[in-house]
mmCIF file of C-alpha atoms in Angstrom:
data_model
loop_
_atom_site.group_PDB
_atom_site.id
_atom_site.type_symbol
_atom_site.label_atom_id
_atom_site.label_comp_id
_atom_site.label_asym_id
_atom_site.label_seq_id
_atom_site.Cartn_x
_atom_site.Cartn_y
_atom_site.Cartn_z
ATOM 1 C CA MET A 1 121.239 111.894 67.563
ATOM 2 C CA GLY A 2 120.013 112.904 70.132
ATOM 3 C CA ALA A 3 118.339 110.714 73.297
ATOM 4 C CA ASP A 4 115.738 107.463 72.404
ATOM 5 C CA PRO A 5 113.015 107.442 75.615
ATOM 6 C CA SER A 6 112.299 103.878 73.696
ATOM 7 C CA LYS A 7 115.866 102.444 76.361
ATOM 8 C CA LEU A 8 113.602 102.946 78.904
ATOM 9 C CA ALA A 9 110.798 100.546 79.944
ATOM 10 C CA MET A 10 107.757 103.183 80.604
ATOM 11 C CA ARG A 11 105.358 101.065 81.790
ATOM 12 C CA GLU A 12 107.832 100.575 85.481
ATOM 13 C CA VAL A 13 109.691 103.905 85.134
ATOM 14 C CA THR A 14 105.981 105.516 84.703
ATOM 15 C CA ALA A 15 105.416 102.880 87.981
ATOM 16 C CA LEU A 16 107.391 104.514 89.453
ATOM 17 C CA TYR A 17 106.325 108.456 89.533
ATOM 18 C CA LEU A 18 102.723 107.897 89.943
ATOM 19 C CA PHE A 19 104.064 106.167 92.955
ATOM 20 C CA ALA A 20 106.136 108.545 94.441
ATOM 21 C CA ASN A 21 104.814 110.447 96.912
ATOM 22 C CA THR A 22 108.665 112.634 97.502
ATOM 23 C CA PRO A 23 111.164 113.476 95.095
ATOM 24 C CA VAL A 24 114.182 111.786 97.344
ATOM 25 C CA TYR A 25 111.798 107.997 96.736
ATOM 26 C CA LEU A 26 111.388 108.504 92.479
ATOM 27 C CA TYR A 27 114.753 109.771 92.172
ATOM 28 C CA ARG A 28 116.420 107.125 94.057
ATOM 29 C CA LYS A 29 113.945 104.516 92.332
ATOM 30 C CA LEU A 30 115.211 105.730 88.206
ATOM 31 C CA ARG A 31 118.740 105.563 90.110
ATOM 32 C CA ALA A 32 118.366 101.140 90.404
ATOM 33 C CA ASN A 33 116.088 100.864 87.239
ATOM 34 C CA GLU A 34 117.990 99.139 84.640
ATOM 35 C CA SER A 35 116.241 101.229 80.913
ATOM 36 C CA VAL A 36 117.491 103.982 83.109
ATOM 37 C CA LYS A 37 121.172 103.037 83.531
ATOM 38 C CA ALA A 38 120.305 102.096 79.779
ATOM 39 C CA LEU A 39 118.899 104.937 78.501
ATOM 40 C CA SER A 40 122.103 107.506 80.441
ATOM 41 C CA ASP A 41 124.764 105.408 78.395
ATOM 42 C CA SER A 42 123.226 106.974 75.296
ATOM 43 C CA ALA A 43 123.078 109.686 75.269
ATOM 44 C CA ARG A 44 124.667 113.019 77.038
ATOM 45 C CA PRO A 45 123.678 115.644 79.520
ATOM 46 C CA VAL A 46 123.160 118.147 76.524
ATOM 47 C CA GLU A 47 120.960 114.922 75.244
ATOM 48 C CA LEU A 48 119.180 113.893 77.727
ATOM 49 C CA ALA A 49 117.850 117.725 79.115
ATOM 50 C CA ALA A 50 117.291 118.116 75.913
ATOM 51 C CA LEU A 51 114.589 115.726 75.873
ATOM 52 C CA ALA A 52 113.312 116.628 79.404
ATOM 53 C CA ALA A 53 113.245 120.083 78.053
ATOM 54 C CA THR A 54 110.933 119.193 75.008
ATOM 55 C CA ILE A 55 108.183 117.114 77.336
ATOM 56 C CA ASP A 56 108.252 119.847 79.838
ATOM 57 C CA ARG A 57 106.812 122.578 76.434
ATOM 58 C CA LYS A 58 104.067 120.099 76.337
ATOM 59 C CA ARG A 59 100.485 121.655 76.514
ATOM 60 C CA LYS A 60 99.123 118.139 77.378
ATOM 61 C CA ARG A 61 101.531 115.960 79.780
ATOM 62 C CA SER A 62 100.943 112.442 80.571
ATOM 63 C CA PRO A 63 101.978 110.095 82.728
ATOM 64 C CA GLN A 64 104.273 108.885 81.152
ATOM 65 C CA ASP A 65 105.459 112.085 79.115
ATOM 66 C CA ILE A 66 106.498 112.302 82.661
ATOM 67 C CA ALA A 67 107.757 109.639 83.734
ATOM 68 C CA VAL A 68 110.073 110.047 80.647
ATOM 69 C CA ALA A 69 111.026 113.589 81.784
ATOM 70 C CA TYR A 70 111.898 112.483 85.033
ATOM 71 C CA SER A 71 114.428 109.920 83.530
ATOM 72 C CA ALA A 72 116.211 111.183 81.258
ATOM 73 C CA ILE A 73 117.016 113.834 84.752
ATOM 74 C CA VAL A 74 117.962 111.569 86.485
ATOM 75 C CA ALA A 75 119.875 108.961 83.677
ATOM 76 C CA ALA A 76 121.780 112.147 83.939
ATOM 77 C CA THR A 77 123.408 112.086 87.148
ATOM 78 C CA PHE A 78 125.568 109.448 85.326
ATOM 79 C CA HIS A 79 127.546 111.819 84.524
ATOM 80 C CA ASP A 80 130.002 113.156 84.922
ATOM 81 C CA SER A 81 128.665 116.708 87.050
ATOM 82 C CA ARG A 82 130.044 119.500 85.013
ATOM 83 C CA ASP A 83 128.293 118.529 81.885
ATOM 84 C CA VAL A 84 125.724 117.953 83.940
ATOM 85 C CA HIS A 85 125.143 121.730 85.397
ATOM 86 C CA ALA A 86 125.957 122.991 82.039
ATOM 87 C CA ALA A 87 123.221 121.486 80.528
ATOM 88 C CA PHE A 88 120.603 121.490 83.072
ATOM 89 C CA ASP A 89 122.086 125.834 85.655
ATOM 90 C CA SER A 90 120.542 126.783 82.899
ATOM 91 C CA LEU A 91 117.182 124.922 82.115
ATOM 92 C CA VAL A 92 114.067 126.246 83.638
ATOM 93 C CA LEU A 93 111.012 123.016 83.922
ATOM 94 C CA ARG A 94 108.303 124.795 84.358
ATOM 95 C CA HIS A 95 105.949 121.211 84.411
ATOM 96 C CA ILE A 96 108.425 119.549 86.522
ATOM 97 C CA ASP A 97 107.575 119.995 89.589
ATOM 98 C CA TRP A 98 110.630 117.969 90.969
ATOM 99 C CA ALA A 99 113.856 118.282 88.478
ATOM 100 C CA SER A 100 115.929 120.730 90.727
ATOM 101 C CA THR A 101 115.158 118.741 94.277
ATOM 102 C CA ILE A 102 115.864 115.941 92.508
ATOM 103 C CA LEU A 103 119.457 117.433 91.188
ATOM 104 C CA GLN A 104 119.975 119.267 93.993
ATOM 105 C CA TYR A 105 120.316 115.975 96.610
ATOM 106 C CA TRP A 106 121.850 114.216 93.621
ATOM 107 C CA TYR A 107 124.731 116.799 94.160
ATOM 108 C CA ASN A 108 124.801 117.555 97.588
ATOM 109 C CA THR A 109 125.374 113.609 97.805
ATOM 110 C CA LEU A 110 127.469 113.454 95.963
ATOM 111 C CA VAL A 111 131.044 111.511 96.322
ATOM 112 C CA VAL A 112 133.909 114.021 95.448
ATOM 113 C CA THR A 113 136.026 111.574 93.032
ATOM 114 C CA ASP A 114 138.593 114.228 92.678
ATOM 115 C CA THR A 115 142.115 113.770 93.962
ATOM 116 C CA ARG A 116 144.738 116.468 95.445
ATOM 117 C CA THR A 117 147.985 117.176 97.272
ATOM 118 C CA VAL A 118 148.263 120.006 99.174
ATOM 119 C CA ARG A 119 152.322 120.509 100.317
ATOM 120 C CA LEU A 120 152.926 122.389 103.472
ATOM 121 C CA SER A 121 155.797 124.349 103.895
ATOM 122 C CA PRO A 122 156.908 123.911 107.825
ATOM 123 C CA ARG A 123 157.740 127.612 109.053
ATOM 124 C CA GLU A 124 159.651 128.225 113.085
ATOM 125 C CA MET A 125 156.960 129.114 115.722
ATOM 126 C CA GLU A 126 158.082 131.586 118.981
ATOM 127 C CA GLN A 127 157.151 130.432 121.825
ATOM 128 C CA THR A 128 155.257 134.019 123.219
ATOM 129 C CA PRO A 129 154.319 135.143 126.643
ATOM 130 C CA SER A 130 150.098 134.944 127.130
ATOM 131 C CA ASP A 131 148.036 136.525 130.296
ATOM 132 C CA THR A 132 146.220 133.053 130.062
ATOM 133 C CA PRO A 133 147.060 130.310 131.067
ATOM 134 C CA THR A 134 148.077 128.132 128.401
ATOM 135 C CA THR A 135 147.654 123.490 128.243
ATOM 136 C CA SER A 136 150.948 122.972 127.045
ATOM 137 C CA SER A 137 153.954 124.489 126.073
ATOM 138 C CA LEU A 138 155.071 122.023 123.557
ATOM 139 C CA ILE A 139 155.084 122.410 120.587
ATOM 140 C CA VAL A 140 155.920 119.774 117.673
ATOM 141 C CA LEU A 141 156.265 120.849 114.154
ATOM 142 C CA PRO A 142 157.343 119.015 111.225
ATOM 143 C CA GLU A 143 160.374 116.962 110.994
ATOM 144 C CA GLY A 144 160.264 116.705 115.114
ATOM 145 C CA ARG A 145 161.868 119.654 115.686
ATOM 146 C CA LYS A 146 160.046 121.138 118.618
ATOM 147 C CA MET B 1 105.516 124.308 89.051
ATOM 148 C CA GLY B 2 101.602 123.350 91.384
ATOM 149 C CA ARG B 3 99.927 125.045 93.099
ATOM 150 C CA GLU B 4 100.428 125.800 96.994
ATOM 151 C CA ILE B 5 97.352 126.995 99.664
ATOM 152 C CA GLN B 6 96.810 127.788 103.910
ATOM 153 C CA LEU B 7 98.136 124.555 105.414
ATOM 154 C CA ASP B 8 99.050 125.062 109.237
ATOM 155 C CA SER B 9 100.188 122.412 111.566
ATOM 156 C CA ALA B 10 97.870 122.677 114.449
ATOM 157 C CA LEU B 11 100.251 125.610 116.570
ATOM 158 C CA GLY B 12 99.559 127.616 113.988
ATOM 159 C CA ARG B 13 102.546 127.188 111.645
ATOM 160 C CA HIS B 14 102.866 126.961 107.162
ATOM 161 C CA ILE B 15 103.148 123.558 106.252
ATOM 162 C CA ASP B 16 105.000 123.753 102.503
ATOM 163 C CA ASN B 17 102.175 121.808 100.089
ATOM 164 C CA GLU B 18 101.787 121.543 96.660
ATOM 165 C CA GLN B 19 99.112 120.446 94.470
ATOM 166 C CA SER B 20 100.997 118.998 90.938
ATOM 167 C CA ALA B 21 100.176 120.684 87.997
ATOM 168 C CA GLU B 22 102.523 118.037 85.709
ATOM 169 C CA ILE B 23 99.185 115.561 84.764
ATOM 170 C CA THR B 24 97.203 117.949 82.314
ATOM 171 C CA MET B 25 96.131 114.040 80.283
ATOM 172 C CA TRP B 26 95.286 111.111 81.843
ATOM 173 C CA GLU B 27 94.826 107.908 79.999
ATOM 174 C CA ALA B 28 93.084 105.573 82.339
ATOM 175 C CA SER B 29 93.377 103.113 79.970
ATOM 176 C CA GLN B 30 97.715 103.043 79.922
ATOM 177 C CA TYR B 31 97.751 102.446 83.958
ATOM 178 C CA ARG B 32 94.502 100.249 84.903
ATOM 179 C CA ASP B 33 95.490 97.843 87.437
ATOM 180 C CA LEU B 34 99.751 99.016 88.464
ATOM 181 C CA GLU B 35 98.717 97.426 91.865
ATOM 182 C CA ARG B 36 98.198 94.011 90.981
ATOM 183 C CA ARG B 37 101.719 93.212 90.659
ATOM 184 C CA PHE B 38 101.791 94.096 94.983
ATOM 185 C CA GLY B 39 99.985 91.277 95.223
ATOM 186 C CA GLY B 40 96.647 89.757 96.398
ATOM 187 C CA VAL B 41 94.515 92.461 99.153
ATOM 188 C CA VAL B 42 94.693 95.838 97.391
ATOM 189 C CA GLU B 43 91.651 97.009 97.236
ATOM 190 C CA PRO B 44 91.268 100.481 95.016
ATOM 191 C CA ARG B 45 89.174 102.992 97.201
ATOM 192 C CA THR B 46 88.959 105.984 94.497
ATOM 193 C CA GLU B 47 90.368 106.962 91.160
ATOM 194 C CA PRO B 48 93.902 108.334 90.304
ATOM 195 C CA SER B 49 94.097 112.087 91.049
ATOM 196 C CA PRO B 50 97.450 114.768 90.897
ATOM 197 C CA ARG B 51 96.367 116.205 93.423
ATOM 198 C CA TYR B 52 97.552 115.273 96.430
ATOM 199 C CA ASN B 53 100.263 111.869 97.846
ATOM 200 C CA CYS B 54 100.296 109.695 100.924
ATOM 201 C CA HIS B 55 100.990 112.591 103.049
ATOM 202 C CA GLY B 56 98.268 114.733 101.416
ATOM 203 C CA LEU B 57 95.949 112.005 102.922
ATOM 204 C CA THR B 58 97.500 111.579 105.424
ATOM 205 C CA PHE B 59 97.801 115.183 107.741
ATOM 206 C CA ALA B 60 96.174 117.934 104.738
ATOM 207 C CA SER B 61 92.439 115.582 104.259
ATOM 208 C CA ARG B 62 93.380 115.345 100.871
ATOM 209 C CA ARG B 63 94.008 118.792 99.493
ATOM 210 C CA THR B 64 97.605 119.159 98.927
ATOM 211 C CA GLY B 65 100.320 117.073 98.509
ATOM 212 C CA ILE B 66 103.072 117.231 100.467
ATOM 213 C CA SER B 67 106.522 115.535 99.832
ATOM 214 C CA SER B 68 109.200 117.019 102.045
ATOM 215 C CA PRO B 69 110.767 114.874 104.603
ATOM 216 C CA VAL B 70 111.184 117.160 107.152
ATOM 217 C CA SER B 71 106.948 119.190 106.000
ATOM 218 C CA VAL B 72 106.144 115.673 107.102
ATOM 219 C CA ARG B 73 108.549 115.561 110.665
ATOM 220 C CA GLN B 74 107.401 119.280 110.987
ATOM 221 C CA ALA B 75 103.466 117.789 111.049
ATOM 222 C CA LEU B 76 103.872 115.467 112.848
ATOM 223 C CA HIS B 77 105.319 116.835 115.257
ATOM 224 C CA GLU B 78 103.455 120.770 115.827
ATOM 225 C CA ASP B 79 99.766 118.391 115.442
ATOM 226 C CA GLY B 80 100.956 116.028 118.687
ATOM 227 C CA TYR B 81 101.394 112.628 117.722
ATOM 228 C CA THR B 82 102.989 110.707 119.461
ATOM 229 C CA GLU B 83 104.172 106.706 118.170
ATOM 230 C CA VAL B 84 102.061 103.529 119.022
ATOM 231 C CA SER B 85 103.388 100.867 119.665
ATOM 232 C CA LYS B 86 102.646 98.214 117.210
ATOM 233 C CA MET B 87 100.197 95.584 119.950
ATOM 234 C CA ASP B 88 98.876 98.703 121.052
ATOM 235 C CA VAL B 89 97.591 100.472 116.940
ATOM 236 C CA LEU B 90 94.211 100.836 116.604
ATOM 237 C CA PRO B 91 92.114 101.847 113.366
ATOM 238 C CA GLY B 92 92.681 104.829 112.842
ATOM 239 C CA ASP B 93 96.505 105.286 113.448
ATOM 240 C CA ILE B 94 98.250 106.160 111.849
ATOM 241 C CA ILE B 95 101.375 104.509 109.935
ATOM 242 C CA LEU B 96 104.646 106.594 108.231
ATOM 243 C CA TYR B 97 106.853 104.439 105.713
ATOM 244 C CA PHE B 98 110.847 105.205 106.873
ATOM 245 C CA ASP B 99 113.533 104.422 103.951
ATOM 246 C CA ASP B 100 117.182 103.320 105.100
ATOM 247 C CA ARG B 101 117.860 107.108 105.979
ATOM 248 C CA GLY B 102 115.479 107.752 108.056
ATOM 249 C CA ASP B 103 113.077 109.775 106.239
ATOM 250 C CA VAL B 104 109.016 109.427 105.639
ATOM 251 C CA GLU B 105 108.743 107.870 102.353
ATOM 252 C CA HIS B 106 105.161 106.267 102.428
ATOM 253 C CA SER B 107 102.302 107.501 104.866
ATOM 254 C CA GLY B 108 98.339 105.560 105.685
ATOM 255 C CA VAL B 109 95.627 105.027 108.099
ATOM 256 C CA VAL B 110 95.296 101.991 109.810
ATOM 257 C CA VAL B 111 91.936 99.885 108.857
ATOM 258 C CA GLU B 112 92.715 97.412 110.975
ATOM 259 C CA PRO B 113 95.463 97.006 113.776
ATOM 260 C CA PRO B 114 98.470 95.058 113.378
ATOM 261 C CA ALA B 115 97.319 92.428 116.661
ATOM 262 C CA ARG B 116 93.721 91.269 114.988
ATOM 263 C CA ASP B 117 96.717 89.863 111.132
ATOM 264 C CA PRO B 118 97.983 86.400 111.866
ATOM 265 C CA LEU B 119 101.317 88.103 110.207
ATOM 266 C CA GLY B 120 101.012 90.588 112.565
ATOM 267 C CA ILE B 121 100.552 93.157 108.880
ATOM 268 C CA PRO B 122 97.594 95.377 109.160
ATOM 269 C CA LEU B 123 95.252 96.122 106.810
ATOM 270 C CA VAL B 124 95.341 99.878 105.979
ATOM 271 C CA TYR B 125 93.592 102.549 103.074
ATOM 272 C CA SER B 126 96.620 104.851 101.514
ATOM 273 C CA LYS B 127 97.681 106.686 98.713
ATOM 274 C CA TRP B 128 99.803 105.876 96.399
ATOM 275 C CA GLY B 129 102.136 108.761 95.483
ATOM 276 C CA LYS B 130 99.350 110.759 92.441
ATOM 277 C CA TYR B 131 98.299 107.355 91.424
ATOM 278 C CA LYS B 132 95.028 105.798 93.414
ATOM 279 C CA GLU B 133 94.443 105.413 97.525
ATOM 280 C CA LEU B 134 94.766 101.523 97.320
ATOM 281 C CA ILE B 135 93.243 99.348 100.913
ATOM 282 C CA HIS B 136 95.854 96.947 101.447
ATOM 283 C CA ARG B 137 98.101 94.397 103.265
ATOM 284 C CA ALA B 138 101.127 97.145 105.016
ATOM 285 C CA ASN B 139 103.603 95.246 103.119
ATOM 286 C CA GLN B 140 101.589 95.021 100.371
ATOM 287 C CA CYS B 141 102.683 98.215 98.289
ATOM 288 C CA PRO B 142 105.883 100.115 96.884
ATOM 289 C CA TYR B 143 107.358 101.276 99.441
ATOM 290 C CA ASN B 144 109.942 99.878 102.894
ATOM 291 C CA PHE B 145 106.986 98.272 104.900
ATOM 292 C CA ALA B 146 110.868 96.967 107.670
ATOM 293 C CA THR B 147 110.474 99.589 109.266
ATOM 294 C CA ALA B 148 106.709 101.346 109.055
ATOM 295 C CA ARG B 149 106.266 103.203 112.702
ATOM 296 C CA TYR B 150 102.618 103.798 114.220
ATOM 297 C CA TYR B 151 101.828 107.131 115.760
ATOM 298 C CA ARG B 152 97.895 108.397 117.402
ATOM 299 C CA LEU B 153 96.645 111.667 118.286
ATOM 300 C CA HIS B 154 96.163 110.962 121.675
ATOM 301 C CA GLY B 155 94.136 114.678 122.227
ATOM 302 C CA SER B 156 95.053 117.476 124.659
#
């Protein structure tokens, strides 16, 4: 089906794009925009990447076009990071100046939701003589062994 | 990507910058008066220009855009700006708007200081991203005025 930019509140996102002085500002404002979230809900990362790429290839790009491209990129960030990486990592967006900065910022601020259990096996520790003074001679092992 | 020009701080160190080339077609009639939603005292100085942004106006004489908060801090520090208390602000001082992470999201130049306004809100001019330069009350804009601070170059 493809990502449908008509889900965007075009005047709002275009204003956000035009007023942005920094990529972080643009990212945060678009993330908070309900129509960008609606676009995210309606399309997969690969489709959103394709939308951004289509705009990037246009010879004539209006502010509205660029706003849609950034909205598509930010919409993708609501999805699983692995799918976003798969969709965007090999994409070169020559005319979307802040694309990589925004994606990098998003990736750096991701909250890890995976949980992993690490099991440590207790092992014997032997006290060895030391030429230099140590501050403690007591080592407490798992299960309270000293 | 846009073009970077040679831009150095007062200490002779390069400041990252970019003249944006994203937009190649302006349909001016579609973007007229976007500033109206921010209140009455908002007066355009110029038409939209993607070549420079607010920090490009404040620190680079409108020659280019500066979009990295690190580069803004570099220019602020290496050009020798020092902070001025709100009540001591003079015309020509610069105003910086900070986001909740402490990064500079906007900057401008003071026209009328806070001390001359009954509500303590200065009149400034600033460039709103790729949009126009506007003269406005410092709180009538799409940026976080709550944490704004003022700076001056006192001279050597």
